[in-house]
């Protein structure tokens, strides 16, 4: 039995089993586009069969590199942005035990403060770098790689630094591939047909995850078993198909935002990963649900009010871990704090009441929700969850009518940024952007008198 199930009781009355079943023909078509490559973006379906994303010898290489980093480093700096870091960060934050090298993430901002703090933290300590970029040309990680590489070279010398750098990039193209070849770094390959946000189960995610001491075989097994179980796209017996159909039905009914809500702080970055997956895959052609996330119970005391009574444009998906957590009971302490009635009760018991109370309250407040249940947080169940979301995203994007595997909109800010920075090759854009900025006359700042 797969470790993931979906409960749709609180989607009713907007959605019923019968209304979801009416999606079956559309689901069959969308799913066949994913599995047979007959839809838009079919060059990027390398993730669909997770048993083929990494070859056996690549898994062995990843384990060898991870062991080397564990043996010779106290820190690993993972340099990447978007799909090149969110997946590994999600898994490491969810499952990391804190044993082994501390994993840091760089290159996902242009913050001088962040990178200064990071360099201060690792300075003088043995560290390794895993620089990850499929295109090999993304500015943020390229800048961060220079920073951490220069510091490493200053610390241990160029030759030793080379042995502490692993580059994960395209097999042949891109600046990072060429640089890695010239410097003689160990490299891992990102297949042409695996896009960034679908790459967590490829070498992109697997090396940092393995360095953190997480069982990558179990992670892959969870994904492989889920892929096998999703072969049949029957909408009432396939949570991925159901999820894709339900969110599209609610979108067609006028909902605008999907909120992923978790009660487990370790899942914060799973939600961040999910937002990228759905945001970049579906946010095109002026359409799609806006993916947002909240961390309960903390956000019940901030966003809870909005969710309960704000504009009724939202749906909610709860991500719930049913067990496997450490036992922690509420100690004796009298009743002055009015907690006597909870004495001896497990925190999980209180947390379960918080989840069930919230789902019921939000339903009463007009928010349809579904719940994805995992029996526990393990490498296997997380592998299943990641694949579930990927597969559902491919289907959902095709139901929506977009190409779920490109991200043309990401280029717009880069074009302007390169123009402003005067990147060679951007001369025409520089002239245009500067002219547009110059045309913005008049003072638009508001100052205190
Ligand atoms: O999903 C995607 O393709 C993007 O989010 C990329 O992962 C992100 O832009 C980073 O790109 P790259 O790995 O080429 O540096």
JSON list of N, CA and C and ligand atoms in Angstrom, two decimals, residues 81-84 132-138 141 190 195-198 276 280 407 410 414, ligand 1:
[
{"chain": "A", "resi": 81, "resn": "UNK", "atom": "N", "xyz": [19.59, 28.01, -7.60]},
{"chain": "A", "resi": 81, "resn": "UNK", "atom": "CA", "xyz": [18.35, 28.78, -7.42]},
{"chain": "A", "resi": 81, "resn": "UNK", "atom": "C", "xyz": [17.20, 28.02, -8.06]},
{"chain": "A", "resi": 82, "resn": "UNK", "atom": "N", "xyz": [15.98, 28.30, -7.61]},
{"chain": "A", "resi": 82, "resn": "UNK", "atom": "CA", "xyz": [14.79, 27.65, -8.19]},
{"chain": "A", "resi": 82, "resn": "UNK", "atom": "C", "xyz": [14.88, 26.15, -8.06]},
{"chain": "A", "resi": 83, "resn": "UNK", "atom": "N", "xyz": [14.62, 25.48, -9.15]},
{"chain": "A", "resi": 83, "resn": "UNK", "atom": "CA", "xyz": [14.61, 24.02, -9.14]},
{"chain": "A", "resi": 83, "resn": "UNK", "atom": "C", "xyz": [15.97, 23.42, -8.84]},
{"chain": "A", "resi": 84, "resn": "UNK", "atom": "N", "xyz": [17.00, 24.23, -8.87]},
{"chain": "A", "resi": 84, "resn": "UNK", "atom": "CA", "xyz": [18.33, 23.68, -8.59]},
{"chain": "A", "resi": 84, "resn": "UNK", "atom": "C", "xyz": [18.64, 23.61, -7.10]},
{"chain": "A", "resi": 132, "resn": "UNK", "atom": "N", "xyz": [25.14, 24.00, -8.65]},
{"chain": "A", "resi": 132, "resn": "UNK", "atom": "CA", "xyz": [24.11, 23.34, -9.47]},
{"chain": "A", "resi": 132, "resn": "UNK", "atom": "C", "xyz": [23.43, 24.36, -10.37]},
{"chain": "A", "resi": 133, "resn": "UNK", "atom": "N", "xyz": [23.55, 24.14, -11.66]},
{"chain": "A", "resi": 133, "resn": "UNK", "atom": "CA", "xyz": [22.83, 25.00, -12.61]},
{"chain": "A", "resi": 133, "resn": "UNK", "atom": "C", "xyz": [22.69, 24.25, -13.92]},
{"chain": "A", "resi": 134, "resn": "UNK", "atom": "N", "xyz": [21.44, 24.03, -14.31]},
{"chain": "A", "resi": 134, "resn": "UNK", "atom": "CA", "xyz": [21.24, 23.29, -15.56]},
{"chain": "A", "resi": 134, "resn": "UNK", "atom": "C", "xyz": [21.76, 24.11, -16.74]},
{"chain": "A", "resi": 135, "resn": "UNK", "atom": "N", "xyz": [21.33, 25.35, -16.79]},
{"chain": "A", "resi": 135, "resn": "UNK", "atom": "CA", "xyz": [21.76, 26.19, -17.91]},
{"chain": "A", "resi": 135, "resn": "UNK", "atom": "C", "xyz": [23.24, 26.54, -17.77]},
{"chain": "A", "resi": 136, "resn": "UNK", "atom": "N", "xyz": [23.68, 26.60, -16.53]},
{"chain": "A", "resi": 136, "resn": "UNK", "atom": "CA", "xyz": [25.08, 26.97, -16.28]},
{"chain": "A", "resi": 136, "resn": "UNK", "atom": "C", "xyz": [25.34, 28.45, -16.42]},
{"chain": "A", "resi": 137, "resn": "UNK", "atom": "N", "xyz": [24.29, 29.23, -16.62]},
{"chain": "A", "resi": 137, "resn": "UNK", "atom": "CA", "xyz": [24.50, 30.65, -16.86]},
{"chain": "A", "resi": 137, "resn": "UNK", "atom": "C", "xyz": [23.65, 31.54, -15.96]},
{"chain": "A", "resi": 138, "resn": "UNK", "atom": "N", "xyz": [22.97, 30.98, -14.99]},
{"chain": "A", "resi": 138, "resn": "UNK", "atom": "CA", "xyz": [22.07, 31.78, -14.15]},
{"chain": "A", "resi": 138, "resn": "UNK", "atom": "C", "xyz": [22.91, 32.69, -13.25]},
{"chain": "A", "resi": 141, "resn": "UNK", "atom": "N", "xyz": [23.35, 32.11, -8.92]},
{"chain": "A", "resi": 141, "resn": "UNK", "atom": "CA", "xyz": [24.31, 31.08, -8.50]},
{"chain": "A", "resi": 141, "resn": "UNK", "atom": "C", "xyz": [25.71, 31.31, -9.04]},
{"chain": "A", "resi": 190, "resn": "UNK", "atom": "N", "xyz": [22.91, 16.72, -15.55]},
{"chain": "A", "resi": 190, "resn": "UNK", "atom": "CA", "xyz": [21.46, 16.95, -15.57]},
{"chain": "A", "resi": 190, "resn": "UNK", "atom": "C", "xyz": [20.98, 16.63, -16.98]},
{"chain": "A", "resi": 195, "resn": "UNK", "atom": "N", "xyz": [13.60, 19.18, -16.49]},
{"chain": "A", "resi": 195, "resn": "UNK", "atom": "CA", "xyz": [13.63, 20.61, -16.17]},
{"chain": "A", "resi": 195, "resn": "UNK", "atom": "C", "xyz": [13.92, 20.83, -14.70]},
{"chain": "A", "resi": 196, "resn": "UNK", "atom": "N", "xyz": [14.35, 22.05, -14.36]},
{"chain": "A", "resi": 196, "resn": "UNK", "atom": "CA", "xyz": [14.80, 22.33, -13.01]},
{"chain": "A", "resi": 196, "resn": "UNK", "atom": "C", "xyz": [13.81, 21.93, -11.93]},
{"chain": "A", "resi": 197, "resn": "UNK", "atom": "N", "xyz": [12.55, 22.35, -12.07]},
{"chain": "A", "resi": 197, "resn": "UNK", "atom": "CA", "xyz": [11.61, 22.12, -10.97]},
{"chain": "A", "resi": 197, "resn": "UNK", "atom": "C", "xyz": [11.13, 20.68, -10.89]},
{"chain": "A", "resi": 198, "resn": "UNK", "atom": "N", "xyz": [11.50, 19.85, -11.85]},
{"chain": "A", "resi": 198, "resn": "UNK", "atom": "CA", "xyz": [11.17, 18.42, -11.81]},
{"chain": "A", "resi": 198, "resn": "UNK", "atom": "C", "xyz": [12.43, 17.59, -11.53]},
{"chain": "A", "resi": 276, "resn": "UNK", "atom": "N", "xyz": [6.97, 26.58, -6.32]},
{"chain": "A", "resi": 276, "resn": "UNK", "atom": "CA", "xyz": [7.71, 26.75, -7.57]},
{"chain": "A", "resi": 276, "resn": "UNK", "atom": "C", "xyz": [7.16, 25.80, -8.63]},
{"chain": "A", "resi": 280, "resn": "UNK", "atom": "N", "xyz": [5.49, 27.92, -11.57]},
{"chain": "A", "resi": 280, "resn": "UNK", "atom": "CA", "xyz": [6.20, 28.01, -12.85]},
{"chain": "A", "resi": 280, "resn": "UNK", "atom": "C", "xyz": [5.55, 27.13, -13.91]},
{"chain": "A", "resi": 407, "resn": "UNK", "atom": "N", "xyz": [9.05, 27.93, -18.86]},
{"chain": "A", "resi": 407, "resn": "UNK", "atom": "CA", "xyz": [8.92, 29.06, -17.94]},
{"chain": "A", "resi": 407, "resn": "UNK", "atom": "C", "xyz": [9.37, 30.34, -18.64]},
{"chain": "A", "resi": 410, "resn": "UNK", "atom": "N", "xyz": [10.02, 33.81, -16.87]},
{"chain": "A", "resi": 410, "resn": "UNK", "atom": "CA", "xyz": [11.16, 34.06, -15.98]},
{"chain": "A", "resi": 410, "resn": "UNK", "atom": "C", "xyz": [12.21, 34.94, -16.67]},
{"chain": "A", "resi": 414, "resn": "UNK", "atom": "N", "xyz": [15.13, 39.04, -16.18]},
{"chain": "A", "resi": 414, "resn": "UNK", "atom": "CA", "xyz": [16.56, 38.87, -16.52]},
{"chain": "A", "resi": 414, "resn": "UNK", "atom": "C", "xyz": [16.94, 39.83, -17.64]},
{"chain": "B", "resi": 1, "resn": "LIG", "atom": "O1", "xyz": [12.41, 25.10, -12.99]},
{"chain": "B", "resi": 1, "resn": "LIG", "atom": "C1", "xyz": [13.25, 25.74, -13.61]},
{"chain": "B", "resi": 1, "resn": "LIG", "atom": "O2", "xyz": [13.62, 25.39, -14.72]},
{"chain": "B", "resi": 1, "resn": "LIG", "atom": "C2", "xyz": [13.90, 26.97, -13.01]},
{"chain": "B", "resi": 1, "resn": "LIG", "atom": "O3", "xyz": [13.36, 27.30, -11.79]},
{"chain": "B", "resi": 1, "resn": "LIG", "atom": "C3", "xyz": [15.38, 26.74, -12.83]},
{"chain": "B", "resi": 1, "resn": "LIG", "atom": "O4", "xyz": [15.57, 25.63, -11.99]},
{"chain": "B", "resi": 1, "resn": "LIG", "atom": "C4", "xyz": [16.07, 27.94, -12.23]},
{"chain": "B", "resi": 1, "resn": "LIG", "atom": "O5", "xyz": [15.78, 29.08, -12.99]},
{"chain": "B", "resi": 1, "resn": "LIG", "atom": "C5", "xyz": [17.57, 27.73, -12.17]},
{"chain": "B", "resi": 1, "resn": "LIG", "atom": "O6", "xyz": [18.07, 27.47, -13.44]},
{"chain": "B", "resi": 1, "resn": "LIG", "atom": "P1", "xyz": [19.48, 26.82, -13.67]},
{"chain": "B", "resi": 1, "resn": "LIG", "atom": "O7", "xyz": [19.49, 25.49, -13.02]},
{"chain": "B", "resi": 1, "resn": "LIG", "atom": "O8", "xyz": [19.63, 26.75, -15.15]},
{"chain": "B", "resi": 1, "resn": "LIG", "atom": "O9", "xyz": [20.50, 27.73, -13.03]}
]
